[in-house]
Tab-separated table of C-alpha atoms in Angstrom:
chain	number	residue	atom	x	y	z
A	72	MET	CA	58.280	-0.364	5.013
A	73	GLY	CA	58.234	-1.412	7.997
A	74	SER	CA	56.614	1.281	9.879
A	75	LEU	CA	53.815	1.126	7.366
A	76	GLY	CA	53.139	-2.452	7.631
A	77	VAL	CA	52.949	-1.627	11.480
A	78	TRP	CA	50.370	1.340	10.541
A	79	ILE	CA	48.274	-0.761	8.598
A	80	GLY	CA	48.111	-4.044	10.716
A	81	LYS	CA	47.131	-0.967	13.809
A	82	LYS	CA	44.191	0.490	11.417
A	83	VAL	CA	43.188	-2.956	10.149
A	84	GLU	CA	43.334	-4.025	14.179
A	85	GLN	CA	41.128	-0.959	14.718
A	86	VAL	CA	38.161	-1.841	12.056
A	87	LEU	CA	37.473	-5.228	12.753
A	88	GLY	CA	37.935	-4.554	16.600
A	89	ARG	CA	34.568	-2.774	16.293
A	90	PHE	CA	33.685	-6.117	14.328
A	91	GLU	CA	34.444	-8.445	17.098
A	92	THR	CA	32.683	-6.456	19.708
A	93	LEU	CA	29.452	-7.428	17.700
A	94	THR	CA	29.663	-10.705	18.931
A	95	GLU	CA	29.149	-9.905	22.131
A	96	ASP	CA	25.488	-8.558	21.515
A	97	HIS	CA	22.350	-10.933	21.187
A	98	ASP	CA	22.897	-10.188	17.336
A	99	GLY	CA	26.188	-10.996	17.437
A	100	ARG	CA	25.385	-14.429	19.127
A	101	LEU	CA	22.575	-15.095	16.670
A	102	ARG	CA	24.949	-14.418	13.597
A	103	LEU	CA	27.577	-16.903	15.032
A	104	PHE	CA	25.087	-19.481	15.933
A	105	LYS	CA	24.115	-19.418	12.360
A	106	VAL	CA	28.029	-19.830	11.425
A	107	GLU	CA	28.065	-22.530	13.415
A	108	ARG	CA	25.144	-24.337	12.184
A	109	GLU	CA	26.620	-23.881	8.924
A	110	LEU	CA	30.176	-24.779	9.780
A	111	ILE	CA	29.004	-28.469	11.306
A	112	TRP	CA	28.717	-29.878	8.193
A	113	ILE	CA	32.468	-28.965	6.758
A	114	ARG	CA	33.425	-30.748	10.221
A	115	ARG	CA	31.361	-33.899	9.314
A	116	LEU	CA	32.688	-34.105	5.663
A	117	THR	CA	36.209	-33.402	6.962
A	118	LEU	CA	35.970	-36.235	9.723
A	119	LEU	CA	34.221	-38.937	6.771
A	120	ALA	CA	37.130	-38.085	4.862
A	121	TRP	CA	39.294	-38.795	7.631
A	122	GLY	CA	38.066	-42.048	8.498
A	123	LEU	CA	38.045	-42.703	4.659
A	124	ALA	CA	41.927	-41.670	4.961
A	125	LEU	CA	42.707	-44.449	7.670
A	126	TYR	CA	40.836	-46.987	6.273
A	127	ALA	CA	42.763	-46.588	2.895
A	128	GLU	CA	46.050	-46.590	4.952
A	129	ASN	CA	45.175	-49.394	6.916
A	130	ARG	CA	45.122	-47.183	10.150
A	131	LEU	CA	41.454	-47.626	11.163
A	132	HIS	CA	43.289	-49.968	14.346
A	133	ILE	CA	42.569	-49.423	17.741
A	134	ALA	CA	43.805	-45.886	18.368
A	135	GLY	CA	43.108	-44.628	15.084
A	136	THR	CA	39.428	-45.766	15.504
A	137	ALA	CA	39.649	-44.247	18.945
A	138	LEU	CA	41.100	-41.145	17.478
A	139	LEU	CA	38.201	-40.915	14.902
A	140	LEU	CA	35.171	-41.255	17.233
A	141	SER	CA	36.871	-38.472	19.771
A	142	GLY	CA	36.667	-36.235	16.540
A	143	PHE	CA	32.785	-37.087	16.172
A	144	LEU	CA	32.109	-36.880	20.021
A	145	TYR	CA	33.922	-33.577	19.688
A	146	MET	CA	31.737	-32.015	17.039
A	147	GLU	CA	28.605	-33.431	17.957
A	148	GLY	CA	28.505	-32.609	21.201
A	149	PHE	CA	29.967	-28.950	21.176
A	150	HIS	CA	27.060	-28.499	18.539
A	151	TRP	CA	24.824	-29.986	21.224
A	152	TYR	CA	25.907	-27.837	23.972
A	153	LEU	CA	25.630	-24.728	21.605
A	154	HIS	CA	22.154	-25.144	21.960
A	155	ARG	CA	22.195	-24.498	25.716
A	156	ALA	CA	25.557	-22.245	25.514
A	157	GLY	CA	24.769	-18.835	27.105
A	158	ASN	CA	28.235	-17.559	26.129
A	159	THR	CA	28.059	-18.380	22.198
A	160	ALA	CA	31.193	-16.345	21.736
A	161	ARG	CA	33.298	-18.100	24.218
A	162	LEU	CA	32.547	-21.337	23.472
A	163	THR	CA	33.264	-20.532	19.577
A	164	ARG	CA	36.269	-19.661	20.613
A	165	ILE	CA	37.120	-22.249	22.211
A	166	THR	CA	36.081	-24.545	19.001
A	167	ALA	CA	38.093	-22.268	16.680
A	168	ALA	CA	41.696	-23.429	18.454
A	169	ALA	CA	39.784	-27.275	19.025
A	170	ASP	CA	39.532	-27.207	15.228
A	171	SER	CA	43.035	-26.193	14.854
A	172	ILE	CA	44.020	-29.219	17.213
A	173	LEU	CA	41.805	-31.671	15.319
A	174	ALA	CA	43.453	-31.051	11.690
A	175	PHE	CA	46.525	-31.008	13.972
A	176	THR	CA	45.637	-34.548	14.751
A	177	MET	CA	44.444	-35.190	11.236
A	178	ALA	CA	47.485	-34.291	9.438
A	179	LEU	CA	49.642	-36.222	11.823
A	180	THR	CA	47.922	-39.451	11.296
A	181	VAL	CA	47.838	-39.087	7.438
A	182	GLY	CA	50.609	-37.759	5.665
A	183	GLY	CA	52.318	-35.330	8.310
A	184	SER	CA	53.659	-31.799	7.055
A	185	ALA	CA	52.326	-33.104	3.120
A	186	SER	CA	49.018	-34.445	4.501
A	187	PRO	CA	46.186	-33.520	2.470
A	188	PHE	CA	44.482	-32.317	5.713
A	189	ILE	CA	46.901	-29.500	5.612
A	190	PRO	CA	44.423	-26.994	3.938
A	191	LEU	CA	42.337	-27.004	7.112
A	192	PHE	CA	44.851	-24.894	8.838
A	193	TYR	CA	43.886	-22.121	6.315
A	194	LEU	CA	40.441	-22.956	6.971
A	195	THR	CA	40.781	-22.556	10.485
A	196	ILE	CA	42.288	-19.052	9.894
A	197	VAL	CA	39.744	-17.439	7.765
A	198	ALA	CA	36.951	-18.901	9.969
A	199	ALA	CA	38.125	-17.489	12.710
A	200	ALA	CA	39.035	-13.798	11.183
A	201	PHE	CA	35.417	-13.787	9.695
A	202	ARG	CA	33.750	-14.325	13.084
A	203	PHE	CA	35.838	-12.897	15.249
A	204	GLY	CA	38.486	-10.429	13.569
A	205	ALA	CA	41.656	-9.934	12.861
A	206	ARG	CA	42.998	-10.135	16.471
A	207	ALA	CA	41.149	-13.461	17.428
A	208	SER	CA	42.605	-14.679	13.777
A	209	VAL	CA	46.115	-13.975	15.048
A	210	ASN	CA	46.002	-16.121	17.716
A	211	ILE	CA	44.874	-18.715	15.563
A	212	LEU	CA	47.542	-18.092	12.995
A	213	LEU	CA	50.251	-18.443	15.753
A	214	LEU	CA	48.670	-21.654	17.006
A	215	ASN	CA	48.505	-23.260	13.783
A	216	LEU	CA	51.874	-22.149	13.294
A	217	PHE	CA	53.128	-23.993	16.036
A	218	LEU	CA	51.386	-26.826	15.429
A	219	PHE	CA	52.465	-27.199	11.471
A	220	LEU	CA	56.223	-26.207	12.878
A	221	SER	CA	55.469	-29.829	15.104
A	222	LEU	CA	54.435	-31.832	12.213
A	223	VAL	CA	57.863	-30.534	10.712
A	224	ALA	CA	59.668	-31.597	13.739
A	225	SER	CA	57.968	-34.846	13.665
A	226	ASP	CA	58.270	-35.380	9.605
A	227	LEU	CA	62.373	-34.009	10.536
A	228	ALA	CA	62.859	-36.691	13.070
A	229	GLN	CA	61.681	-38.815	11.094
A	230	GLY	CA	63.725	-38.687	7.783
A	231	HIS	CA	60.604	-37.411	5.645
A	232	PRO	CA	60.827	-34.728	3.259
A	233	VAL	CA	59.575	-31.158	4.219
A	234	SER	CA	59.758	-29.322	0.823
A	235	THR	CA	56.528	-28.515	0.832
A	236	ALA	CA	56.650	-26.291	4.211
A	237	PRO	CA	57.513	-23.170	3.049
A	238	TYR	CA	54.465	-23.062	0.885
A	239	VAL	CA	52.567	-24.161	4.179
A	240	LEU	CA	53.658	-21.117	6.287
A	241	LEU	CA	53.366	-19.047	3.091
A	242	TYR	CA	49.548	-19.785	2.565
A	243	MET	CA	48.578	-19.367	6.203
A	244	GLY	CA	49.722	-15.957	5.555
A	245	VAL	CA	47.618	-15.761	2.761
A	246	ALA	CA	44.913	-17.012	4.783
A	247	PHE	CA	45.168	-15.011	7.581
A	248	ALA	CA	45.159	-11.452	4.495
A	249	LEU	CA	42.381	-12.793	3.274
A	250	GLY	CA	40.627	-13.880	6.361
A	251	ALA	CA	40.910	-10.342	7.525
A	252	MET	CA	40.156	-8.284	4.185
A	253	LEU	CA	36.842	-10.831	4.541
A	254	SER	CA	36.361	-9.421	8.309
A	255	ASN	CA	36.508	-6.025	6.949
A	256	TRP	CA	34.140	-5.712	4.551
A	257	ALA	CA	31.986	-7.859	6.508
A	258	ALA	CA	32.065	-5.234	9.388
A	259	ALA	CA	31.845	-2.558	6.416
A	260	ASN	CA	28.816	-3.704	5.068
A	261	LEU	CA	27.262	-4.309	8.223
A	262	HIS	CA	27.977	-1.069	9.738
A	263	MET	CA	26.270	0.557	6.266
A	264	ALA	CA	23.492	-1.739	6.771
A	265	ILE	CA	22.987	-0.603	10.307
A	266	ASN	CA	23.416	3.027	9.196
A	267	ARG	CA	20.601	2.042	6.403
A	268	ALA	CA	18.605	0.971	8.997
A	269	ARG	CA	18.610	3.541	11.129
A	270	ASP	CA	17.799	6.285	8.299
A	271	LEU	CA	15.022	4.159	6.985
A	272	GLY	CA	13.392	4.273	10.409
A	273	ARG	CA	13.919	7.742	10.868
A	274	GLU	CA	12.024	8.338	7.516
A	275	ARG	CA	9.462	6.269	8.569
A	276	ASP	CA	9.056	8.061	11.614
A	277	ARG	CA	8.987	11.047	9.627
A	278	SER	CA	6.215	9.880	6.979
A	279	LEU	CA	3.959	8.497	9.868
A	280	SER	CA	4.223	12.004	11.493
A	281	LEU	CA	3.265	13.598	8.050
A	282	LEU	CA	0.395	11.443	7.473
A	283	ARG	CA	-0.872	11.666	11.529
A	284	ARG	CA	-0.735	15.381	10.617
A	285	LEU	CA	-2.558	14.950	7.336
A	286	MET	CA	-5.430	13.189	8.494
A	287	ASN	CA	-5.955	15.425	11.898
A	288	ALA	CA	-6.324	17.912	9.199
A	289	GLN	CA	-8.434	15.950	7.035
A	290	GLU	CA	-10.801	15.242	9.911
A	291	GLU	CA	-11.356	18.897	11.322
A	292	GLU	CA	-12.060	19.722	7.627
A	293	ARG	CA	-14.568	17.282	8.069
A	294	ARG	CA	-15.567	18.233	11.031
A	295	THR	CA	-15.886	22.193	9.942
A	296	LEU	CA	-17.550	21.574	6.905
A	297	SER	CA	-20.457	19.099	8.891
A	298	GLU	CA	-21.019	22.581	11.000
A	299	ASP	CA	-20.766	24.964	8.503
A	300	LEU	CA	-23.473	23.210	6.576
A	301	HIS	CA	-25.536	22.374	9.661
A	302	ASP	CA	-24.722	26.084	10.911
A	303	ARG	CA	-25.697	27.491	6.923
A	304	MET	CA	-27.919	24.771	5.377
A	305	GLY	CA	-29.839	23.884	8.164
A	306	GLU	CA	-31.436	26.743	9.578
A	307	ARG	CA	-32.252	27.925	6.058
A	308	LEU	CA	-34.092	24.314	5.125
A	309	PHE	CA	-35.681	24.702	8.362
A	310	SER	CA	-37.498	28.281	7.375
A	311	LEU	CA	-38.030	26.739	3.871
A	312	GLY	CA	-40.381	23.955	5.488
A	313	HIS	CA	-41.808	26.156	7.642
A	314	GLY	CA	-42.821	28.135	5.533
A	315	LEU	CA	-44.065	25.749	2.719
A	316	ASP	CA	-46.379	24.424	5.570
A	317	ALA	CA	-47.940	27.701	6.102
A	318	CYS	CA	-48.498	28.151	2.290
A	319	VAL	CA	-50.331	24.606	2.389
A	320	ALA	CA	-52.388	25.870	5.316
A	321	THR	CA	-54.131	28.501	3.535
A	322	ASP	CA	-56.632	28.774	1.015
A	323	ILE	CA	-55.330	28.286	-2.173
A	324	PRO	CA	-56.074	26.620	-5.361
A	325	GLU	CA	-55.959	22.720	-4.818
A	326	THR	CA	-53.509	22.231	-7.828
A	327	VAL	CA	-50.846	24.729	-6.315
A	328	ARG	CA	-51.342	23.099	-2.714
A	329	THR	CA	-50.736	19.858	-4.514
A	330	GLN	CA	-47.700	21.034	-6.040
A	331	LEU	CA	-46.322	22.720	-2.685
A	332	VAL	CA	-46.823	19.049	-1.127
A	333	GLY	CA	-44.621	17.923	-3.470
A	334	LEU	CA	-41.996	20.534	-2.949
A	335	ARG	CA	-42.328	19.720	0.982
A	336	ARG	CA	-41.444	16.333	0.351
A	337	GLU	CA	-38.850	17.151	-1.930
A	338	LEU	CA	-37.407	19.312	0.830
A	339	SER	CA	-37.611	16.759	3.492
A	340	SER	CA	-36.226	14.316	1.182
A	341	CYS	CA	-33.256	16.765	0.814
A	342	THR	CA	-32.628	17.505	4.487
A	343	SER	CA	-32.576	14.133	4.945
A	344	ASP	CA	-29.915	13.737	2.612
A	345	MET	CA	-28.022	16.636	4.094
A	346	ARG	CA	-27.795	15.118	7.086
A	347	ALA	CA	-26.996	11.672	6.215
A	348	PHE	CA	-24.109	13.749	4.404
A	349	MET	CA	-23.089	15.475	7.601
A	350	ASN	CA	-23.171	12.189	9.485
A	351	GLU	CA	-20.965	10.836	6.819
A	352	LEU	CA	-18.578	13.498	7.398
A	353	ARG	CA	-18.509	13.912	11.299
A	354	PRO	CA	-20.986	12.066	13.284
A	355	ASN	CA	-22.246	14.398	16.216
A	356	VAL	CA	-23.031	10.923	18.161
A	357	LEU	CA	-19.096	10.520	18.187
A	358	ASP	CA	-18.277	13.862	19.743
A	359	GLU	CA	-21.293	13.598	21.875
A	360	LEU	CA	-21.993	10.064	23.031
A	361	GLY	CA	-18.668	8.027	21.875
A	362	LEU	CA	-17.616	5.521	19.740
A	363	CYS	CA	-19.846	2.218	20.241
A	364	GLU	CA	-23.339	4.709	20.238
A	365	ALA	CA	-21.803	6.291	16.770
A	366	VAL	CA	-21.436	2.546	15.360
A	367	VAL	CA	-24.421	1.551	16.499
A	368	GLU	CA	-26.365	4.285	14.892
A	369	TYR	CA	-24.170	4.102	11.464
A	370	VAL	CA	-24.966	0.067	11.128
A	371	SER	CA	-28.412	1.174	11.627
A	372	SER	CA	-28.452	3.916	8.990
A	373	ILE	CA	-26.761	1.535	6.642
A	374	ARG	CA	-28.874	-1.771	7.393
A	375	ALA	CA	-31.074	-1.159	4.452
A	376	ILE	CA	-28.366	-0.583	1.828
A	377	ILE	CA	-26.158	-3.233	2.496
A	378	PRO	CA	-26.280	-6.968	0.973
A	379	PHE	CA	-25.418	-8.816	4.358
A	380	GLU	CA	-26.345	-9.053	7.574
A	381	ILE	CA	-23.866	-6.736	10.182
A	382	ALA	CA	-23.937	-8.368	14.235
A	383	LEU	CA	-22.479	-6.047	16.471
A	384	ASP	CA	-20.719	-7.041	20.041
A	385	LEU	CA	-19.626	-4.071	21.719
A	386	ASP	CA	-17.788	-4.366	25.078
A	387	PRO	CA	-20.091	-2.754	27.908
A	388	ASP	CA	-17.217	-1.775	29.809
A	389	LEU	CA	-16.367	0.685	26.095
A	390	ALA	CA	-19.910	1.752	26.647
A	391	SER	CA	-18.694	5.193	28.257
A	392	TRP	CA	-15.032	4.860	26.678
A	393	ARG	CA	-13.146	7.862	25.114
A	394	SER	CA	-9.934	8.210	23.180
A	395	ARG	CA	-8.048	9.588	20.872
A	396	GLN	CA	-8.492	6.571	18.413
A	397	ASP	CA	-12.281	7.114	18.123
A	398	ALA	CA	-12.387	8.778	14.772
A	399	MET	CA	-9.730	6.639	13.611
A	400	LEU	CA	-11.565	3.450	14.811
A	401	PHE	CA	-15.027	4.340	13.361
A	402	ARG	CA	-13.181	5.407	9.725
A	403	LEU	CA	-11.635	1.847	10.029
A	404	ILE	CA	-14.920	0.615	10.305
A	405	GLN	CA	-16.332	2.091	7.588
A	406	GLU	CA	-13.583	1.297	5.115
A	407	ALA	CA	-13.541	-2.415	6.431
A	408	ILE	CA	-17.776	-2.387	5.703
A	409	LEU	CA	-16.932	-0.592	2.064
A	410	ASN	CA	-14.362	-3.219	1.098
A	411	ALA	CA	-16.437	-6.137	2.432
A	412	ARG	CA	-19.499	-4.988	0.458
A	413	LYS	CA	-17.116	-4.616	-2.941
A	414	HIS	CA	-15.340	-7.493	-2.810
A	415	SER	CA	-15.934	-10.517	-0.371
A	416	GLY	CA	-19.250	-10.980	-1.293
A	417	ALA	CA	-20.143	-12.534	2.244
A	418	SER	CA	-23.577	-12.831	3.861
A	419	ARG	CA	-22.529	-11.993	7.348
A	420	LEU	CA	-19.892	-9.599	8.676
A	421	ASP	CA	-19.276	-9.405	12.620
A	422	ILE	CA	-18.011	-6.612	14.414
A	423	ARG	CA	-16.730	-6.963	17.686
A	424	LEU	CA	-15.228	-3.997	19.990
A	425	LYS	CA	-13.409	-5.556	23.223
A	426	ARG	CA	-11.128	-4.205	26.391
A	427	GLU	CA	-8.092	-6.282	26.704
A	428	GLN	CA	-5.653	-6.869	29.305
A	429	GLN	CA	-2.945	-4.869	27.308
A	430	GLY	CA	-5.264	-2.219	25.358
A	431	THR	CA	-8.221	-2.474	22.889
A	432	SER	CA	-8.734	-4.484	19.974
A	433	LEU	CA	-11.277	-4.060	17.242
A	434	ILE	CA	-11.950	-7.527	15.669
A	435	ILE	CA	-13.874	-7.324	12.014
A	436	PHE	CA	-14.415	-10.624	9.877
A	437	ASP	CA	-16.702	-11.837	7.195
A	438	ASN	CA	-17.787	-15.325	5.855
A	439	GLY	CA	-17.059	-13.987	2.046
A	440	CYS	CA	-14.411	-15.450	-0.416
A	441	GLY	CA	-11.339	-14.761	1.148
A	442	PHE	CA	-7.912	-13.904	-0.526
A	443	ASP	CA	-4.125	-14.112	-0.287
A	444	PRO	CA	-3.005	-11.130	1.619
A	445	GLN	CA	0.062	-11.484	0.173
A	446	SER	CA	-0.999	-10.897	-3.493
A	447	VAL	CA	-3.039	-7.924	-3.015
A	448	PRO	CA	-3.739	-6.587	-6.832
A	449	ALA	CA	-2.328	-3.296	-6.348
A	450	ARG	CA	-5.305	-1.090	-7.784
A	451	HIS	CA	-7.025	-2.227	-4.567
A	452	PHE	CA	-6.151	0.655	-1.811
A	453	GLY	CA	-8.530	-0.012	0.934
A	454	LEU	CA	-6.629	-2.751	2.924
A	455	MET	CA	-3.107	-0.429	2.899
A	456	MET	CA	-5.478	2.831	3.653
A	457	MET	CA	-6.697	0.966	6.558
A	458	ARG	CA	-2.818	-0.144	7.805
A	459	GLU	CA	-1.913	3.225	7.081
A	460	ARG	CA	-4.266	4.675	9.184
A	461	ALA	CA	-3.895	2.479	12.281
A	462	GLU	CA	-0.237	2.464	12.288
A	463	ALA	CA	-0.382	6.473	11.833
A	464	SER	CA	-2.487	6.420	15.040
A	465	GLY	CA	-0.172	4.365	17.118
A	466	GLY	CA	-2.128	0.693	16.386
A	467	GLU	CA	-1.104	-2.854	15.151
A	468	LEU	CA	-3.384	-3.831	12.090
A	469	LYS	CA	-3.417	-7.774	11.298
A	470	ILE	CA	-5.274	-9.351	7.959
A	471	GLU	CA	-5.976	-13.077	8.384
A	472	SER	CA	-7.792	-14.241	4.954
A	473	THR	CA	-7.496	-17.459	2.978
A	474	ARG	CA	-9.277	-18.402	-0.421
A	475	ASN	CA	-13.478	-19.272	0.539
A	476	ALA	CA	-12.629	-19.211	4.231
A	477	GLY	CA	-13.793	-15.572	4.733
A	478	THR	CA	-11.051	-12.589	6.237
A	479	ARG	CA	-10.132	-11.206	9.576
A	480	ILE	CA	-9.249	-7.771	10.297
A	481	ILE	CA	-7.799	-7.186	13.760
A	482	ILE	CA	-6.594	-3.765	14.984
A	483	ARG	CA	-5.169	-3.418	18.505
A	484	TYR	CA	-4.183	-0.354	20.348
A	485	GLY	CA	-2.044	-0.378	23.450
A	486	ASP	CA	-2.751	1.311	27.050
A	487	ASP	CA	-0.638	3.897	26.543
A	488	HIS	CA	-2.401	4.921	23.212
A	489	GLY	CA	-5.566	5.589	24.711
A	490	CYS	CA	-5.630	9.195	26.198
A	491	THR	CA	-1.915	10.485	25.546
A	492	ASP	CA	-0.648	12.767	22.540
A	493	GLN	CA	0.539	9.485	20.576
A	494	GLY	CA	-2.794	9.362	19.365
A	495	LEU	CA	-4.853	11.173	16.794
A	496	SER	CA	-6.179	14.548	18.446
A	497	TYR	CA	-9.220	14.895	16.296
A	498	ARG	CA	-11.007	16.627	19.269
């Protein structure tokens, strides 16, 4: 039975030892700092209760008042220094021992081994186990046992009864077991959360990779379809127009000439529509002259049908700029204009493309009705598609909007995404 207890104790220490090491990294220090901020209120209430107990027993003389003030100074000084300390783990370990000494002082001045402050010993053991693991709580357990036995020895020397001492020792053991169990649960849950976060990160990377490939395939299909329309239909439409022009120039009845002229106008309109459709699929100017020229041409082509003014502010340094994000930025501009046309009710929309110190930014803002970015209706997919496009191509999209104050969309790409394989290889 004894060997089994030793084996269980070793296993508990192995599991909780891993949890204890977490207190040395940044996340562990942050967790300890948050725990200490919560414990400050327990310390303050305990010191207040100690002051009331000293007052009730008429012990708030010079020595009692000095002890009480010392306790308050210790507590407030520790929490003040905690905000400036670099080694949070070491500082809180020292404080855990100081808490036990403070509990001993309270019990010594009020009630001895039967003091109402004895449960503070249990609390310090549980708190140490939960904060630092089982091994640290063993040290606090031994310290508390020594301090409590000192109280028992003091009571015996003064002839006071110590009948509650066995129960206190039992409860200290229970507190240690409870603290170790809580620490074990916390360690298991923490490792589980870390593993789940890693799994979610891997799934997100897979999803972004799949989305990137899908958008690559979509853009390639757009370009192929645009080229096919140009190669197959462009020549035929040109031949039809040339033939109609030749027919109109011949000596034919006026009624037939009128019909042919009408057909020629329809053919010209059809050709213009086809060119506009090809431009929507894949603007040739995007590949030939770059993003800035493509945006200027696109905005010029839609000014007549857009119910608001569009102002362009394109950085001259980007006039000859080429990147793997050209097509993506062009699609994001198209989507932003479409969303503003559908939902904003704006009278003006500004598009700014700027070169920044750490990359390139696209800023689109309007003076429309605005909305709450945290409560976008589920049926509105425009913003979601924009965010997915930006993130899949290695960018970051931020939306700033308030009701009746317009909307601002900010898309940023770092320098490492301008000419590397991390972006979308649309060409």
